[in-house]
mmCIF file of C-alpha atoms and ligand atoms in Angstrom:
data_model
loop_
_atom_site.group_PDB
_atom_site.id
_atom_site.type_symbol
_atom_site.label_atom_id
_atom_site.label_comp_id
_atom_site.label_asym_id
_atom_site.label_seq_id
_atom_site.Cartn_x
_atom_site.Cartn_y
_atom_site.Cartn_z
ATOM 1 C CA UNK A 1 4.839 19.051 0.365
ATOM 2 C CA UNK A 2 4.188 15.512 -1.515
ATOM 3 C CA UNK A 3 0.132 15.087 -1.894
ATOM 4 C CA UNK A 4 -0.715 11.586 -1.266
ATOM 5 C CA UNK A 5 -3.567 9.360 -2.358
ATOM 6 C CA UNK A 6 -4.123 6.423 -0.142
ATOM 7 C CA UNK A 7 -6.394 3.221 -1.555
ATOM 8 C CA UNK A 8 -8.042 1.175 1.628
ATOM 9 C CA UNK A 9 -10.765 -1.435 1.703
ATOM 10 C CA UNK A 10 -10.596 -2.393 5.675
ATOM 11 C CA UNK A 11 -9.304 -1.372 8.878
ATOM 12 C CA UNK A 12 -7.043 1.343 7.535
ATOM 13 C CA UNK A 13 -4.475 1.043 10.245
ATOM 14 C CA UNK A 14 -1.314 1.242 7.272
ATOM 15 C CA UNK A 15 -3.155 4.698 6.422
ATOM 16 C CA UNK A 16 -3.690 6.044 9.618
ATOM 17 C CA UNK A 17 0.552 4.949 10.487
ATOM 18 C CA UNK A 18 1.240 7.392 7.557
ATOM 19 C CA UNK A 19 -1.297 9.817 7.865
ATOM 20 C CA UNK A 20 0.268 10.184 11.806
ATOM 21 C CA UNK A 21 4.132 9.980 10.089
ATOM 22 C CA UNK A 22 2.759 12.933 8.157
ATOM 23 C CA UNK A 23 1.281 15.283 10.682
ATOM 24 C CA UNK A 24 4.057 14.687 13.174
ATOM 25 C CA UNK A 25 6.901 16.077 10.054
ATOM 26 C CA UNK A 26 8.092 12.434 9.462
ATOM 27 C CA UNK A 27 6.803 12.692 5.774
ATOM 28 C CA UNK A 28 7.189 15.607 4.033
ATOM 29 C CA UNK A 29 3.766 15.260 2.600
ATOM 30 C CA UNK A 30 0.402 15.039 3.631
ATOM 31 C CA UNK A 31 -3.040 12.621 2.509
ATOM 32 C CA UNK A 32 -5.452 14.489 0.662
ATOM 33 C CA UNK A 33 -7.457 11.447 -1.019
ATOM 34 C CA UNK A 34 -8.548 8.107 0.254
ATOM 35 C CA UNK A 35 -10.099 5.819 -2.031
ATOM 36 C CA UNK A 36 -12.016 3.081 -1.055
ATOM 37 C CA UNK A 37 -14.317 0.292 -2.671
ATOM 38 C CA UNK A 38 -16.079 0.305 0.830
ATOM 39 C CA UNK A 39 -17.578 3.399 1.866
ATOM 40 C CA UNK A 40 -17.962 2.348 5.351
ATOM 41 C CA UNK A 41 -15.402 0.690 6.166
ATOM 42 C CA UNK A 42 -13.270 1.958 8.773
ATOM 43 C CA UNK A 43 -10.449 3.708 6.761
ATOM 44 C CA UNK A 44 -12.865 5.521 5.250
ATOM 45 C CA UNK A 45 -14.385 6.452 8.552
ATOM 46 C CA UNK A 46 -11.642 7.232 9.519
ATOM 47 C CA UNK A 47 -10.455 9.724 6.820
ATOM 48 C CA UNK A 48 -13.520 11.337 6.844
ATOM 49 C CA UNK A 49 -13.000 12.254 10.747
ATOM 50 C CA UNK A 50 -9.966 13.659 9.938
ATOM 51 C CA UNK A 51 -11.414 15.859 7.299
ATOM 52 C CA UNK A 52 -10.094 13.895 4.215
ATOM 53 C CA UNK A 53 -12.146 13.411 1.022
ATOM 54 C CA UNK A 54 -12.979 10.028 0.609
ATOM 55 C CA UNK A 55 -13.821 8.797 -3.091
ATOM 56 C CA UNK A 56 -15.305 5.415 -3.685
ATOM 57 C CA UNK A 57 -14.260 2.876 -6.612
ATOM 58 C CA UNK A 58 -15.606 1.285 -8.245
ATOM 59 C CA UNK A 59 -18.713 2.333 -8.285
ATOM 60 C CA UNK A 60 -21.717 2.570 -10.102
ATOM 61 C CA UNK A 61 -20.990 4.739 -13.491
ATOM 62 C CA UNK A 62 -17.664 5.822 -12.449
ATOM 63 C CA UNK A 63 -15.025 5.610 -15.324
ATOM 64 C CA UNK A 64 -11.228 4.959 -14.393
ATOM 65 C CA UNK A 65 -10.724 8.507 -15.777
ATOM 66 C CA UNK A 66 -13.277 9.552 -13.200
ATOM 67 C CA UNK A 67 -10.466 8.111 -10.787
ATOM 68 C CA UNK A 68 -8.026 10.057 -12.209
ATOM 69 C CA UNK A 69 -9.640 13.131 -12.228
ATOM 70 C CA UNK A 70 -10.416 12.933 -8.931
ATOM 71 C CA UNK A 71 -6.349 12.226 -8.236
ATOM 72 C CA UNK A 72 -5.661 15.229 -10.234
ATOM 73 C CA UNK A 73 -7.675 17.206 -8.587
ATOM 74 C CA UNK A 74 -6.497 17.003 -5.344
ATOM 75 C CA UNK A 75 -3.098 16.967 -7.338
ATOM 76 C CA UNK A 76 -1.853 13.990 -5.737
ATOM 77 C CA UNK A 77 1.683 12.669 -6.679
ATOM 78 C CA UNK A 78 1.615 9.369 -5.302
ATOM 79 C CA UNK A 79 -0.814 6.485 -4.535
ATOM 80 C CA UNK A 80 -0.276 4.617 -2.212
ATOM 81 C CA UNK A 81 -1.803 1.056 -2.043
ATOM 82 C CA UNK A 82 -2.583 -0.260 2.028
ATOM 83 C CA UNK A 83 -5.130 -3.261 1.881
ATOM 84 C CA UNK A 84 -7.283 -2.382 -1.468
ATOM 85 C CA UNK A 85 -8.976 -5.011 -2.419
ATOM 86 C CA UNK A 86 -9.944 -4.138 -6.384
ATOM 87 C CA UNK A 87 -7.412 -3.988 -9.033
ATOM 88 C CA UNK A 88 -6.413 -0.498 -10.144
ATOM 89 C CA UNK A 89 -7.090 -0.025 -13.334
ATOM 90 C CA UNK A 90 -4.246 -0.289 -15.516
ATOM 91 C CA UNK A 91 -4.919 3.332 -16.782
ATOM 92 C CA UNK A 92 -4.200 4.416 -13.378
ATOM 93 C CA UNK A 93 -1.393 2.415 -13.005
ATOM 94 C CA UNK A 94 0.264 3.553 -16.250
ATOM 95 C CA UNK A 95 -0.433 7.326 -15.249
ATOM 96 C CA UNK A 96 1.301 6.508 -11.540
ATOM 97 C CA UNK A 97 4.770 4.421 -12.969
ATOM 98 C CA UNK A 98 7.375 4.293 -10.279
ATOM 99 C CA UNK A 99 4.809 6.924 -8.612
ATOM 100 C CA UNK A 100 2.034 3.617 -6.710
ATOM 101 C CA UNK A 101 3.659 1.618 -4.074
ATOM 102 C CA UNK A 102 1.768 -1.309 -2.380
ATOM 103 C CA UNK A 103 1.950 -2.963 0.748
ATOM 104 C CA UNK A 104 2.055 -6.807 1.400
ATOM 105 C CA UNK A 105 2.360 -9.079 4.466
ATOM 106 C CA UNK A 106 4.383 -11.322 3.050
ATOM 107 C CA UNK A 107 7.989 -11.681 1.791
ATOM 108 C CA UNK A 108 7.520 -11.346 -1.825
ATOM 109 C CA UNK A 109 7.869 -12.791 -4.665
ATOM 110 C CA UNK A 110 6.517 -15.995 -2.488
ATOM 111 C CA UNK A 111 3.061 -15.836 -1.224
ATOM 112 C CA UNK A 112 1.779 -13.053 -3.459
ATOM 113 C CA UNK A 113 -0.732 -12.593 -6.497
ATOM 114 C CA UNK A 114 -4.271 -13.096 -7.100
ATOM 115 C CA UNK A 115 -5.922 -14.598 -3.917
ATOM 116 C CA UNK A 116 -3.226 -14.270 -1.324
ATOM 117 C CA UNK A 117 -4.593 -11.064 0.758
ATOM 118 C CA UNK A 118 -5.820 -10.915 4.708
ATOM 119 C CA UNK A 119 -5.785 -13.807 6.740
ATOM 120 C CA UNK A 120 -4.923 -16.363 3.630
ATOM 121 C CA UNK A 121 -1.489 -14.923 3.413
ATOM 122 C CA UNK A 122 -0.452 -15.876 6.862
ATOM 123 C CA UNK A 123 -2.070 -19.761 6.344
ATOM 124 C CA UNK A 124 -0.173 -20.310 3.296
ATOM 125 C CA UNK A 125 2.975 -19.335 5.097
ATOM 126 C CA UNK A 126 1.977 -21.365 8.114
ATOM 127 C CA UNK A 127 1.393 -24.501 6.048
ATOM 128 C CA UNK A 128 4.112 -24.195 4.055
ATOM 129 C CA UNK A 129 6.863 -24.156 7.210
ATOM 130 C CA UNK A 130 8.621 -21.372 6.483
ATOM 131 C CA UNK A 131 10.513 -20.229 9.554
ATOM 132 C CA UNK A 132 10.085 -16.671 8.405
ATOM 133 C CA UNK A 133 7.986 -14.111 6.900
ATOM 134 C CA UNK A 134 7.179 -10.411 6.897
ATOM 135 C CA UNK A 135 6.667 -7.264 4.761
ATOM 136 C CA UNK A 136 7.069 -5.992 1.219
ATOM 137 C CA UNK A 137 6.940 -2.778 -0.175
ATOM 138 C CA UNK A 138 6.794 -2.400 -3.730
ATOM 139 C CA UNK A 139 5.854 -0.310 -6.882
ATOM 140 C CA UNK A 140 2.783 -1.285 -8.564
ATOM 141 C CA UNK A 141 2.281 -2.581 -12.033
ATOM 142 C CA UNK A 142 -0.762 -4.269 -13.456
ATOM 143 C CA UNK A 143 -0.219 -7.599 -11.738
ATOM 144 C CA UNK A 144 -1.009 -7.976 -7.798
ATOM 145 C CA UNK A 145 1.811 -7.604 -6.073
ATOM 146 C CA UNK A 146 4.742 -7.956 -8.814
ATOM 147 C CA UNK A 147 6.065 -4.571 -9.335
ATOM 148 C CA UNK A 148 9.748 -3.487 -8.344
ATOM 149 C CA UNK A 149 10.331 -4.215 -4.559
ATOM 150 C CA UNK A 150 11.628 -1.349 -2.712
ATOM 151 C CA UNK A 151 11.903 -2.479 0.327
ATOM 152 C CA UNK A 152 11.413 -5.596 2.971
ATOM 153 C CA UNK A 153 11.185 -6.121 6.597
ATOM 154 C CA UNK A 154 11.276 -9.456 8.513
ATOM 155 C CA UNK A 155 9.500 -11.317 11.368
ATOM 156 C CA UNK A 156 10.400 -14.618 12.258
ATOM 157 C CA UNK A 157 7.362 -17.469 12.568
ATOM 158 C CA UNK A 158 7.006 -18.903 15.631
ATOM 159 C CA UNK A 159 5.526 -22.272 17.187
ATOM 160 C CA UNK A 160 2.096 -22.236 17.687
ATOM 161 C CA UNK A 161 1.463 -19.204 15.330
ATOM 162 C CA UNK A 162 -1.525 -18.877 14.406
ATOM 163 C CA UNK A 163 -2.593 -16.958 11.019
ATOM 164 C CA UNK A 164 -3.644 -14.200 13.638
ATOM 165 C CA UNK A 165 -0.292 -13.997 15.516
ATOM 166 C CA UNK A 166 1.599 -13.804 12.606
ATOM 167 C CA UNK A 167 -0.688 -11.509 11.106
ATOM 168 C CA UNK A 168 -0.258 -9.187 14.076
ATOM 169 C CA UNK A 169 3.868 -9.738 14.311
ATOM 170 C CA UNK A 170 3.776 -8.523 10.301
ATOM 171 C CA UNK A 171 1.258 -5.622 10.556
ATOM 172 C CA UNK A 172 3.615 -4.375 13.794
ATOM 173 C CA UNK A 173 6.344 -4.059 11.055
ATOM 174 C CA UNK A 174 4.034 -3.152 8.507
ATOM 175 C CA UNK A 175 3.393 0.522 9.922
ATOM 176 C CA UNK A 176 7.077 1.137 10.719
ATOM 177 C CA UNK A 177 8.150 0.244 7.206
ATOM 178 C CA UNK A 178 5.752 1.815 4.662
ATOM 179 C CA UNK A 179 6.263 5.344 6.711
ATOM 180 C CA UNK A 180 9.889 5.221 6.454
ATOM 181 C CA UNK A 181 9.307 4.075 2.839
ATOM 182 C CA UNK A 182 6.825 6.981 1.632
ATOM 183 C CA UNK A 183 8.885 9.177 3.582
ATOM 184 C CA UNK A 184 11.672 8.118 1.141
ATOM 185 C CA UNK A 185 10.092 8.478 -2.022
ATOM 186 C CA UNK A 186 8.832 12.063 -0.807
ATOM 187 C CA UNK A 187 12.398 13.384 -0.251
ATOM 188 C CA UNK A 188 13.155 11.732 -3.843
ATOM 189 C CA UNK A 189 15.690 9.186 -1.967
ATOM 190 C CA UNK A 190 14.313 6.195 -4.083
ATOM 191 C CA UNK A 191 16.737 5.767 -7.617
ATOM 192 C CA UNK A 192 15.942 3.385 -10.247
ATOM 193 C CA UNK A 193 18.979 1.125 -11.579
ATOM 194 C CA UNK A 194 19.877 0.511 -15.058
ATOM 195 C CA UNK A 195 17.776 -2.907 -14.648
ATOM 196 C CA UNK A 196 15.084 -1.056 -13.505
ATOM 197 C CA UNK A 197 15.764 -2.196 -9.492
ATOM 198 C CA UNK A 198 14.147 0.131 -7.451
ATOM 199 C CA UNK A 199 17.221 1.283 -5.019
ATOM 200 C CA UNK A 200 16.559 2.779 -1.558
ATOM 201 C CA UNK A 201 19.686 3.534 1.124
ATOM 202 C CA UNK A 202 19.464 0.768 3.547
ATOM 203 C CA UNK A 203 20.228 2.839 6.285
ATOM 204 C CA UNK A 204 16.833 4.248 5.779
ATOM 205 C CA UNK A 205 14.525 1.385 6.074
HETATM 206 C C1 LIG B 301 -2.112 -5.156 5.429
HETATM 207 O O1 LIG B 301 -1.721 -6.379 5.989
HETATM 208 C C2 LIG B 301 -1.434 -4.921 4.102
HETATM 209 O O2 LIG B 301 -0.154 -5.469 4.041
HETATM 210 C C3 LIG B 301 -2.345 -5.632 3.148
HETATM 211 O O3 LIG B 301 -3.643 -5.426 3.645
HETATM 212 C C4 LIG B 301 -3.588 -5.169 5.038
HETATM 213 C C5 LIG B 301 -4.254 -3.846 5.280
HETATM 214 O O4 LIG B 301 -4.387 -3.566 6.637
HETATM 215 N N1 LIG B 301 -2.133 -5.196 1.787
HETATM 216 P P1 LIG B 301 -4.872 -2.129 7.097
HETATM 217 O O5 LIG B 301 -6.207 -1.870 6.406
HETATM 218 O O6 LIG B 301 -3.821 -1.149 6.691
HETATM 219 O O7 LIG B 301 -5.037 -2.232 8.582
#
């Protein structure tokens, strides 16, 4: 059993699809952090319902080795990234190679990086007329959103989208994805390639 650390700042609904995935067997591991920069937001909530510890950063006085020590000691193995708003600091991130995945609702490498999150995403991909978008998965290194993709899922756009029914179309594919993905990486189905390509059998996503 894979411990997992999942990082939220909002709704949490990319936690909760994996925290379900893991209590109905689809992931062979189980959520035994969440870290949030909002205390109250509903992720948090929710983990906190569900009887998961729930550590906040940043916050006041707290150290990035205060983050890790609170990974270690619910001995989590991966971190997984689903709407965190802060950037991890690159302590963390070094600590957690090709072991921090991150979720993003866009196809990636467009639309990405410092400023593209929530509803701006899906605007920028309106206005620029793409006829598609959809989801990334992807390791995490110490730029937003330009690690190693694993894996990608898409939606089509479609007239009279607006950022909110595109938004909704992604996040649909969103929780089917990362599951499948995390389940992956638990069962140690994820390979790295010479060129450092993260490689993941299509069948399974
Ligand atoms: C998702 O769209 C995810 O791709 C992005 O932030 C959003 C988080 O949504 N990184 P939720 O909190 O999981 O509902």
């Amino acid at each position: 059993m894979t411990n997992l650390a999942l990082f939220v700042s909002g709704g949490g609904s990319n936690f909760r699809a994996i925290h379900d995935a893991s209590l109905a067997g689809r992931i062979a591991g189980r959520v035994t952090l969440v870290v949030t920069d909002k205390a109250e937001c509903p992720g948090a909530r929710y983990a906190r319902e569900q009887g998961i510890d729930v550590f906040t950063y940043p916050a006041h006085d707290r150290q990035p080795s205060d983050l890790l020590q609170a990974l270690e000691d619910r001995e989590c193995r991966l971190v997984l990234l689903a709407g965190y708003l802060k950037m991890v600091p690159p302590e963390v991130v070094r600590a957690y190679e090709r072991r921090m995945l991150n979720i993003h609702p866009a196809l990636l490498p467009d639309f990405g990086g410092q400023g593209y999150y929530g509803r701006r995403v899906h605007e920028a991909v309106l206005q620029s007329g793409q006829t598609r978008s959809g989801v990334t998965v992807h390791f995490v290194d110490e730029q937003f959103d330009h690690g190693p993709i694993v894996a990608q899922a898409t939606v089509p756009v479609l007239p009279g989208d607006t950022p909110e029914s595109l938004a909704a179309r992604v996040l649909e594919q969103e929780h089917l994805l990362y599951p499948r993905v995390v389940g992956a990486l638990c069962r140690g189905d994820i390979s790295w390639d010479d060129d450092g390509r993260a490689v993941i059998d299509p069948a399974i996503v």
